[in-house]
């Protein structure tokens, strides 16, 4: 079978098959254990819950299958990003971050990297290539960036970053490995919050780091084991279960987002619409070149803070919530999180509801704030 998103989706639910003995349960058993039977020589088996756990192994096997690279899991997306920074950087290093990506990544750099002697600069995602990468140890991008949905060209950035002797990490949270595979485009590291679409049910925080570079995997694994930033086995088990349906959920969410974005474009209450799948979007050509799908996030602006709040709160098929990627459609007015966006800016995460019913609810709520 050729290695494609479809073939990966087809084989994903059968990954455990080759390891099963007669009578083993087919669903993944949950191993809740801090200690393991450990007589004699201490090498080559599970010994202690901070070093390894069979439930982590299973979810990492799935994620590795999807990313095409070894994966290390963490208790949240931020824990995965922290592992990359604290596992790989040292005092005197300088890194480059997106100015318009997830705000907590910038906060991590400001509050914790800077006092340890790691400097950082910010650059907009859409012009990330401008200015080059000389002097940086690591460049970090998010594409599409949360919440503005600008893109950058991962392959071009990877090439320029490597020429400058640096490494490139991509936060792929908004796309998942079914929407975009940054390692195939030349990135050295993928980080992601599996809290979002991979788990998909909004009941777990989780994250992972993937890389084809063994030294990078060793560094983030070492960080996890030593710092104790370990995922809980139950959370790993839930994410394993979520991943089994990721492809079908992601497919529905992306298809619905395309329908809804086209209709939002024609609604009089909506301005500043961003969705990479729209031909009119400034990132559309790049999206076609580097993404398998256009994602399930849409952003747009309503006339005021109140109108945006009313639109979200009065829509019968929408949860007012931060985060995204769940089975429920949800939305948030991002200015309240401190993002540099207009007061009426809405980030919409399209869920798994049937699209016509979802659109009717969105349209009714938009009509209520029109004029
Ligand atoms: C793009 C992006 N990266 C990382 C994170 C952090 O994930 P977590 O909340 O699981 O720590 C988020 C959370 O919203 C995010 O949107």
Tab-separated table of C-alpha atoms and ligand atoms in Angstrom:
chain	number	residue	atom	x	y	z
A	1	UNK	CA	0.000	0.000	0.000
A	2	UNK	CA	1.472	3.453	-0.891
A	3	UNK	CA	2.047	5.749	2.110
A	4	UNK	CA	-0.813	8.255	1.853
A	5	UNK	CA	-3.189	9.902	4.330
A	6	UNK	CA	-5.814	7.327	3.293
A	7	UNK	CA	-3.524	4.334	3.716
A	8	UNK	CA	-2.436	5.626	7.125
A	9	UNK	CA	-6.084	6.043	8.114
A	10	UNK	CA	-6.856	2.518	6.928
A	11	UNK	CA	-4.083	0.854	8.893
A	12	UNK	CA	-4.379	3.004	12.043
A	13	UNK	CA	-7.065	0.887	13.786
A	14	UNK	CA	-5.055	-2.304	13.113
A	15	UNK	CA	-1.664	-1.250	14.464
A	16	UNK	CA	-1.952	-3.482	17.524
A	17	UNK	CA	-2.889	-6.515	15.481
A	18	UNK	CA	0.624	-7.834	14.923
A	19	UNK	CA	1.345	-7.783	18.670
A	20	UNK	CA	-1.751	-9.647	19.871
A	21	UNK	CA	-1.546	-13.122	21.376
A	22	UNK	CA	-4.550	-15.439	21.295
A	23	UNK	CA	-7.098	-14.233	23.859
A	24	UNK	CA	-5.707	-10.695	24.193
A	25	UNK	CA	-8.305	-7.900	24.223
A	26	UNK	CA	-8.514	-6.137	20.863
A	27	UNK	CA	-9.179	-2.679	22.377
A	28	UNK	CA	-6.153	-1.231	24.170
A	29	UNK	CA	-5.937	-2.231	27.859
A	30	UNK	CA	-5.335	0.701	30.207
A	31	UNK	CA	-2.216	0.251	32.348
A	32	UNK	CA	-2.492	2.347	35.500
A	33	UNK	CA	0.834	1.614	37.176
A	34	UNK	CA	3.535	3.601	38.938
A	35	UNK	CA	5.683	0.507	39.502
A	36	UNK	CA	6.398	-2.678	37.569
A	37	UNK	CA	7.801	-6.049	38.643
A	38	UNK	CA	11.546	-5.367	38.487
A	39	UNK	CA	13.768	-8.135	39.861
A	40	UNK	CA	17.464	-8.188	38.859
A	41	UNK	CA	18.928	-6.254	35.936
A	42	UNK	CA	17.124	-2.908	35.463
A	43	UNK	CA	17.390	-2.623	31.665
A	44	UNK	CA	15.010	-3.263	28.800
A	45	UNK	CA	11.585	-3.315	30.450
A	46	UNK	CA	9.040	-1.027	32.141
A	47	UNK	CA	10.311	-0.221	35.617
A	48	UNK	CA	8.714	2.957	36.821
A	49	UNK	CA	5.799	5.121	35.707
A	50	UNK	CA	7.928	8.203	35.028
A	51	UNK	CA	10.140	6.275	32.559
A	52	UNK	CA	7.587	4.384	30.464
A	53	UNK	CA	4.097	2.957	30.318
A	54	UNK	CA	2.497	0.498	27.840
A	55	UNK	CA	-0.479	2.846	27.277
A	56	UNK	CA	1.893	5.675	26.268
A	57	UNK	CA	3.672	3.234	23.955
A	58	UNK	CA	0.406	2.435	22.170
A	59	UNK	CA	-0.641	6.058	21.639
A	60	UNK	CA	2.906	6.984	20.575
A	61	UNK	CA	2.835	4.110	18.079
A	62	UNK	CA	-0.343	5.585	16.563
A	63	UNK	CA	1.005	9.129	16.458
A	64	UNK	CA	4.303	7.904	14.975
A	65	UNK	CA	2.330	6.091	12.275
A	66	UNK	CA	0.486	9.327	11.425
A	67	UNK	CA	3.535	11.625	11.572
A	68	UNK	CA	5.917	9.204	9.856
A	69	UNK	CA	8.383	9.711	12.722
A	70	UNK	CA	9.063	8.679	16.316
A	71	UNK	CA	6.833	10.529	18.816
A	72	UNK	CA	7.072	11.402	22.488
A	73	UNK	CA	3.848	12.303	24.306
A	74	UNK	CA	3.251	14.938	26.982
A	75	UNK	CA	0.456	15.983	29.345
A	76	UNK	CA	-0.533	18.998	27.178
A	77	UNK	CA	0.425	20.858	24.030
A	78	UNK	CA	2.323	23.408	26.124
A	79	UNK	CA	4.231	20.592	27.847
A	80	UNK	CA	5.302	19.362	24.387
A	81	UNK	CA	6.418	22.862	23.369
A	82	UNK	CA	8.246	23.268	26.698
A	83	UNK	CA	10.062	19.966	26.105
A	84	UNK	CA	11.383	21.275	22.773
A	85	UNK	CA	12.575	24.531	24.328
A	86	UNK	CA	13.963	23.185	27.593
A	87	UNK	CA	15.292	19.959	26.061
A	88	UNK	CA	17.164	21.621	23.191
A	89	UNK	CA	18.070	25.204	24.108
A	90	UNK	CA	20.809	26.613	26.315
A	91	UNK	CA	21.730	30.044	27.664
A	92	UNK	CA	23.008	32.276	24.871
A	93	UNK	CA	20.679	30.804	22.217
A	94	UNK	CA	18.265	33.003	20.273
A	95	UNK	CA	14.977	31.741	18.839
A	96	UNK	CA	12.347	33.118	16.468
A	97	UNK	CA	8.620	32.793	17.195
A	98	UNK	CA	5.475	33.853	15.339
A	99	UNK	CA	4.031	37.158	16.555
A	100	UNK	CA	0.509	35.991	15.661
A	101	UNK	CA	0.500	32.381	16.913
A	102	UNK	CA	-0.806	30.835	20.130
A	103	UNK	CA	-0.140	33.476	22.799
A	104	UNK	CA	1.066	31.086	25.527
A	105	UNK	CA	4.107	30.090	23.443
A	106	UNK	CA	5.216	33.739	23.505
A	107	UNK	CA	4.432	33.945	27.228
A	108	UNK	CA	6.618	30.873	27.838
A	109	UNK	CA	9.519	32.577	26.059
A	110	UNK	CA	9.034	35.868	27.900
A	111	UNK	CA	8.447	34.502	31.392
A	112	UNK	CA	10.710	31.461	31.487
A	113	UNK	CA	13.193	31.302	28.574
A	114	UNK	CA	14.360	34.900	28.818
A	115	UNK	CA	15.342	34.697	32.516
A	116	UNK	CA	17.395	31.571	31.632
A	117	UNK	CA	19.327	33.509	28.990
A	118	UNK	CA	17.465	32.389	25.849
A	119	UNK	CA	16.530	35.443	23.768
A	120	UNK	CA	13.599	35.497	21.390
A	121	UNK	CA	12.318	37.597	18.510
A	122	UNK	CA	8.870	37.726	16.945
A	123	UNK	CA	7.923	37.795	13.282
A	124	UNK	CA	4.520	37.649	11.524
A	125	UNK	CA	3.647	34.244	10.063
A	126	UNK	CA	2.832	35.609	6.596
A	127	UNK	CA	6.296	37.213	6.234
A	128	UNK	CA	8.249	34.706	8.307
A	129	UNK	CA	10.904	34.271	5.594
A	130	UNK	CA	11.731	37.980	5.465
A	131	UNK	CA	14.896	38.866	7.318
A	132	UNK	CA	16.465	35.395	7.170
A	133	UNK	CA	17.519	33.209	10.071
A	134	UNK	CA	21.163	34.033	10.758
A	135	UNK	CA	21.970	33.941	14.454
A	136	UNK	CA	19.044	31.737	15.441
A	137	UNK	CA	19.333	28.293	16.995
A	138	UNK	CA	15.668	27.464	16.430
A	139	UNK	CA	12.766	28.882	14.414
A	140	UNK	CA	9.230	27.988	15.438
A	141	UNK	CA	6.173	28.450	13.210
A	142	UNK	CA	2.481	27.775	13.414
A	143	UNK	CA	0.686	27.421	10.084
A	144	UNK	CA	-2.201	28.157	9.851
A	145	UNK	CA	-1.519	30.402	12.840
A	146	UNK	CA	-4.024	30.515	15.672
A	147	UNK	CA	-6.172	32.631	15.599
A	148	UNK	CA	-5.548	34.785	12.460
A	149	UNK	CA	-5.055	31.785	10.095
A	150	UNK	CA	-2.118	33.215	8.156
A	151	UNK	CA	0.188	30.631	6.569
A	152	UNK	CA	3.886	30.388	5.871
A	153	UNK	CA	5.679	28.186	3.367
A	154	UNK	CA	7.097	25.367	5.503
A	155	UNK	CA	9.428	23.986	2.805
A	156	UNK	CA	10.893	27.413	1.998
A	157	UNK	CA	11.305	28.300	5.683
A	158	UNK	CA	12.922	24.902	6.397
A	159	UNK	CA	15.432	25.393	3.595
A	160	UNK	CA	16.390	28.902	4.726
A	161	UNK	CA	16.524	27.885	8.399
A	162	UNK	CA	18.820	24.963	7.592
A	163	UNK	CA	21.093	27.176	5.466
A	164	UNK	CA	21.472	29.405	8.525
A	165	UNK	CA	22.448	26.338	10.632
A	166	UNK	CA	19.271	26.384	12.718
A	167	UNK	CA	16.419	23.916	13.221
A	168	UNK	CA	12.735	24.357	12.439
A	169	UNK	CA	9.880	23.345	14.726
A	170	UNK	CA	6.286	23.515	13.465
A	171	UNK	CA	3.257	23.653	15.739
A	172	UNK	CA	0.797	21.586	13.683
A	173	UNK	CA	-2.093	21.803	16.131
A	174	UNK	CA	-4.504	23.538	13.769
A	175	UNK	CA	-4.049	20.890	11.035
A	176	UNK	CA	-3.320	17.455	12.614
A	177	UNK	CA	-1.200	14.943	10.644
A	178	UNK	CA	-4.202	14.264	8.378
A	179	UNK	CA	-4.164	17.890	7.212
A	180	UNK	CA	-0.446	18.589	6.924
A	181	UNK	CA	2.816	16.725	7.542
A	182	UNK	CA	5.528	19.327	8.273
A	183	UNK	CA	8.310	16.710	8.559
A	184	UNK	CA	7.697	15.721	4.922
A	185	UNK	CA	8.102	19.405	4.013
A	186	UNK	CA	11.527	19.603	5.677
A	187	UNK	CA	10.757	20.625	9.279
A	188	UNK	CA	12.908	19.032	11.980
A	189	UNK	CA	10.262	18.910	14.689
A	190	UNK	CA	6.477	18.782	14.903
A	191	UNK	CA	4.729	19.768	18.115
A	192	UNK	CA	0.989	19.534	18.576
A	193	UNK	CA	-1.749	19.881	21.149
A	194	UNK	CA	-3.653	16.581	20.907
A	195	UNK	CA	-6.058	18.301	23.278
A	196	UNK	CA	-7.736	19.558	20.092
A	197	UNK	CA	-8.923	17.433	17.138
A	198	UNK	CA	-6.769	14.318	17.780
A	199	UNK	CA	-8.540	13.599	21.067
A	200	UNK	CA	-11.570	15.425	19.732
A	201	UNK	CA	-13.946	15.127	22.680
A	202	UNK	CA	-12.740	18.106	24.733
A	203	UNK	CA	-12.202	15.969	27.838
A	204	UNK	CA	-8.399	15.643	27.882
A	205	UNK	CA	-5.261	17.755	27.565
A	206	UNK	CA	-2.410	16.034	25.740
A	207	UNK	CA	0.483	16.809	23.384
A	208	UNK	CA	3.304	15.259	21.390
A	209	UNK	CA	6.654	15.965	19.778
A	210	UNK	CA	7.619	14.131	16.573
A	211	UNK	CA	10.999	14.151	14.857
A	212	UNK	CA	13.075	12.028	12.475
A	213	UNK	CA	16.217	13.206	14.257
A	214	UNK	CA	17.220	10.691	16.959
A	215	UNK	CA	19.122	13.324	18.983
A	216	UNK	CA	16.017	15.513	19.178
A	217	UNK	CA	13.845	12.578	20.294
A	218	UNK	CA	16.476	11.652	22.913
A	219	UNK	CA	16.550	15.249	24.190
A	220	UNK	CA	12.770	15.595	24.597
A	221	UNK	CA	12.463	12.077	26.091
A	222	UNK	CA	15.219	12.952	28.539
A	223	UNK	CA	13.418	16.173	29.428
A	224	UNK	CA	10.179	14.237	30.052
A	225	UNK	CA	11.796	11.609	32.229
A	226	UNK	CA	13.844	14.068	34.265
A	227	UNK	CA	11.374	16.929	34.634
A	228	UNK	CA	8.455	14.569	35.274
A	229	UNK	CA	6.317	16.186	32.570
A	230	UNK	CA	4.603	12.861	31.870
A	231	UNK	CA	1.149	12.124	30.441
A	232	UNK	CA	-1.312	10.240	32.650
A	233	UNK	CA	-2.056	6.697	31.410
A	234	UNK	CA	-5.806	7.332	31.400
A	235	UNK	CA	-5.365	10.457	29.269
A	236	UNK	CA	-3.130	8.465	26.908
A	237	UNK	CA	-5.825	5.795	26.696
A	238	UNK	CA	-8.496	8.392	25.858
A	239	UNK	CA	-6.321	9.979	23.159
A	240	UNK	CA	-5.665	6.500	21.712
A	241	UNK	CA	-9.409	6.032	21.506
A	242	UNK	CA	-9.888	9.505	20.005
A	243	UNK	CA	-7.253	8.894	17.335
A	244	UNK	CA	-9.211	5.871	16.095
A	245	UNK	CA	-11.896	8.251	14.795
A	246	UNK	CA	-9.725	11.279	13.941
A	247	UNK	CA	-9.802	10.762	10.201
A	248	UNK	CA	-13.582	10.506	9.991
A	249	UNK	CA	-14.130	13.481	12.327
A	250	UNK	CA	-11.495	15.592	10.589
A	251	UNK	CA	-12.977	14.790	7.197
A	252	UNK	CA	-16.470	15.901	8.314
A	253	UNK	CA	-15.163	19.022	10.064
A	254	UNK	CA	-13.047	20.178	7.103
A	255	UNK	CA	-15.813	19.476	4.571
A	256	UNK	CA	-18.354	21.407	6.674
A	257	UNK	CA	-15.905	24.291	7.203
A	258	UNK	CA	-15.593	24.673	3.405
A	259	UNK	CA	-19.372	24.913	3.044
A	260	UNK	CA	-19.770	27.322	5.955
A	261	UNK	CA	-16.869	29.581	4.938
A	262	UNK	CA	-18.381	30.043	1.463
A	263	UNK	CA	-21.714	31.026	2.955
A	264	UNK	CA	-20.168	33.323	5.577
A	265	UNK	CA	-18.469	35.171	2.728
A	266	UNK	CA	-21.860	36.225	1.422
A	267	UNK	CA	-23.320	37.270	4.768
A	268	UNK	CA	-23.614	41.019	5.288
A	269	UNK	CA	-22.651	40.886	8.996
A	270	UNK	CA	-19.268	39.279	8.259
A	271	UNK	CA	-16.027	41.049	7.360
A	272	UNK	CA	-12.336	40.079	7.473
A	273	UNK	CA	-13.172	36.448	6.706
A	274	UNK	CA	-10.175	34.078	6.723
A	275	UNK	CA	-10.284	30.452	5.606
A	276	UNK	CA	-7.424	29.005	3.549
A	277	UNK	CA	-9.865	27.031	1.407
A	278	UNK	CA	-11.442	30.146	-0.112
A	279	UNK	CA	-9.965	31.087	-3.502
A	280	UNK	CA	-10.058	34.710	-2.338
A	281	UNK	CA	-7.936	34.004	0.765
A	282	UNK	CA	-4.378	35.430	0.497
A	283	UNK	CA	-2.981	32.039	1.571
A	284	UNK	CA	-5.062	29.880	-0.770
A	285	UNK	CA	-2.348	28.924	-3.275
A	286	UNK	CA	0.101	28.039	-0.524
A	287	UNK	CA	-2.618	26.074	1.278
A	288	UNK	CA	-3.252	24.035	-1.888
A	289	UNK	CA	0.476	23.331	-2.175
A	290	UNK	CA	1.288	22.264	1.384
A	291	UNK	CA	-1.955	21.174	3.070
A	292	UNK	CA	-4.000	18.018	2.446
A	293	UNK	CA	-7.153	19.776	3.668
A	294	UNK	CA	-8.037	23.365	4.531
A	295	UNK	CA	-8.817	22.676	8.188
A	296	UNK	CA	-11.849	23.304	10.345
A	297	UNK	CA	-11.024	26.775	11.709
A	298	UNK	CA	-12.561	29.925	10.256
A	299	UNK	CA	-12.013	33.466	11.504
A	300	UNK	CA	-14.012	36.608	10.837
A	301	UNK	CA	-14.975	39.947	12.326
A	302	UNK	CA	-18.399	41.172	13.445
A	303	UNK	CA	-19.173	44.857	13.929
A	304	UNK	CA	-18.564	45.039	17.697
A	305	UNK	CA	-17.652	43.153	20.829
A	306	UNK	CA	-21.337	42.853	21.792
A	307	UNK	CA	-22.376	41.566	18.386
A	308	UNK	CA	-19.646	38.933	18.468
A	309	UNK	CA	-20.644	37.820	21.973
A	310	UNK	CA	-24.337	37.719	21.008
A	311	UNK	CA	-23.591	35.759	17.833
A	312	UNK	CA	-21.683	33.105	19.795
A	313	UNK	CA	-23.988	32.930	22.807
A	314	UNK	CA	-27.247	32.890	20.824
A	315	UNK	CA	-26.285	30.211	18.299
A	316	UNK	CA	-28.148	27.031	19.237
A	317	UNK	CA	-25.486	24.707	17.787
A	318	UNK	CA	-22.377	26.436	19.127
A	319	UNK	CA	-20.514	26.209	22.417
A	320	UNK	CA	-18.979	29.408	23.769
A	321	UNK	CA	-15.571	28.002	24.654
A	322	UNK	CA	-11.875	28.521	24.260
A	323	UNK	CA	-9.973	25.721	22.508
A	324	UNK	CA	-11.060	24.068	19.248
A	325	UNK	CA	-11.178	20.796	17.374
A	326	UNK	CA	-13.937	19.113	19.377
A	327	UNK	CA	-16.984	17.301	18.029
A	328	UNK	CA	-19.062	20.306	19.098
A	329	UNK	CA	-18.866	23.460	17.030
A	330	UNK	CA	-17.407	26.142	19.289
A	331	UNK	CA	-16.339	29.744	19.001
A	332	UNK	CA	-14.506	32.388	20.925
A	333	UNK	CA	-14.082	36.154	20.690
A	334	UNK	CA	-10.307	36.117	20.788
A	335	UNK	CA	-9.684	39.683	21.906
A	336	UNK	CA	-10.719	38.579	25.366
A	337	UNK	CA	-7.638	36.289	25.457
A	338	UNK	CA	-5.364	39.204	24.611
A	339	UNK	CA	-4.766	38.370	20.928
A	340	UNK	CA	-4.035	41.439	18.782
A	341	UNK	CA	-7.315	41.219	16.844
A	342	UNK	CA	-10.377	43.495	16.533
A	343	UNK	CA	-12.876	43.386	19.427
A	344	UNK	CA	-15.465	41.673	17.224
A	345	UNK	CA	-13.014	38.989	15.931
A	346	UNK	CA	-14.475	35.463	16.157
A	347	UNK	CA	-12.546	32.184	15.818
A	348	UNK	CA	-14.971	29.467	14.807
A	349	UNK	CA	-14.135	25.778	15.173
A	350	UNK	CA	-16.475	23.743	12.991
A	351	UNK	CA	-17.545	20.490	14.639
A	352	UNK	CA	-19.184	17.265	13.512
A	353	UNK	CA	-22.841	18.358	13.389
A	354	UNK	CA	-24.664	17.794	10.063
A	355	UNK	CA	-23.689	20.819	7.982
A	356	UNK	CA	-27.098	22.062	6.807
A	357	UNK	CA	-28.515	22.133	10.354
A	358	UNK	CA	-25.302	23.777	11.565
A	359	UNK	CA	-25.433	26.440	8.876
A	360	UNK	CA	-29.091	27.222	9.642
A	361	UNK	CA	-28.188	27.825	13.294
A	362	UNK	CA	-25.171	29.979	12.351
A	363	UNK	CA	-27.170	31.974	9.826
A	364	UNK	CA	-30.021	32.570	12.297
A	365	UNK	CA	-27.592	33.853	14.906
A	366	UNK	CA	-25.788	36.053	12.366
A	367	UNK	CA	-29.097	37.478	11.142
A	368	UNK	CA	-29.804	38.386	14.773
A	369	UNK	CA	-26.715	40.616	14.949
A	370	UNK	CA	-27.011	42.108	11.440
A	371	UNK	CA	-27.760	45.735	10.827
B	1	LIG	C1	-1.681	26.279	18.262
B	1	LIG	C2	-1.661	25.808	19.684
B	1	LIG	N1	-0.548	25.247	20.165
B	1	LIG	C3	-0.467	24.802	21.430
B	1	LIG	C4	-1.538	24.910	22.280
B	1	LIG	C5	-1.412	24.446	23.695
B	1	LIG	O1	-2.104	23.258	23.923
B	1	LIG	P1	-2.557	22.824	25.400
B	1	LIG	O2	-3.687	23.721	25.781
B	1	LIG	O3	-2.918	21.394	25.260
B	1	LIG	O4	-1.387	23.032	26.303
B	1	LIG	C6	-2.733	25.492	21.826
B	1	LIG	C7	-3.889	25.625	22.711
B	1	LIG	O5	-4.885	26.243	22.379
B	1	LIG	C8	-2.785	25.958	20.497
B	1	LIG	O6	-3.881	26.539	19.998
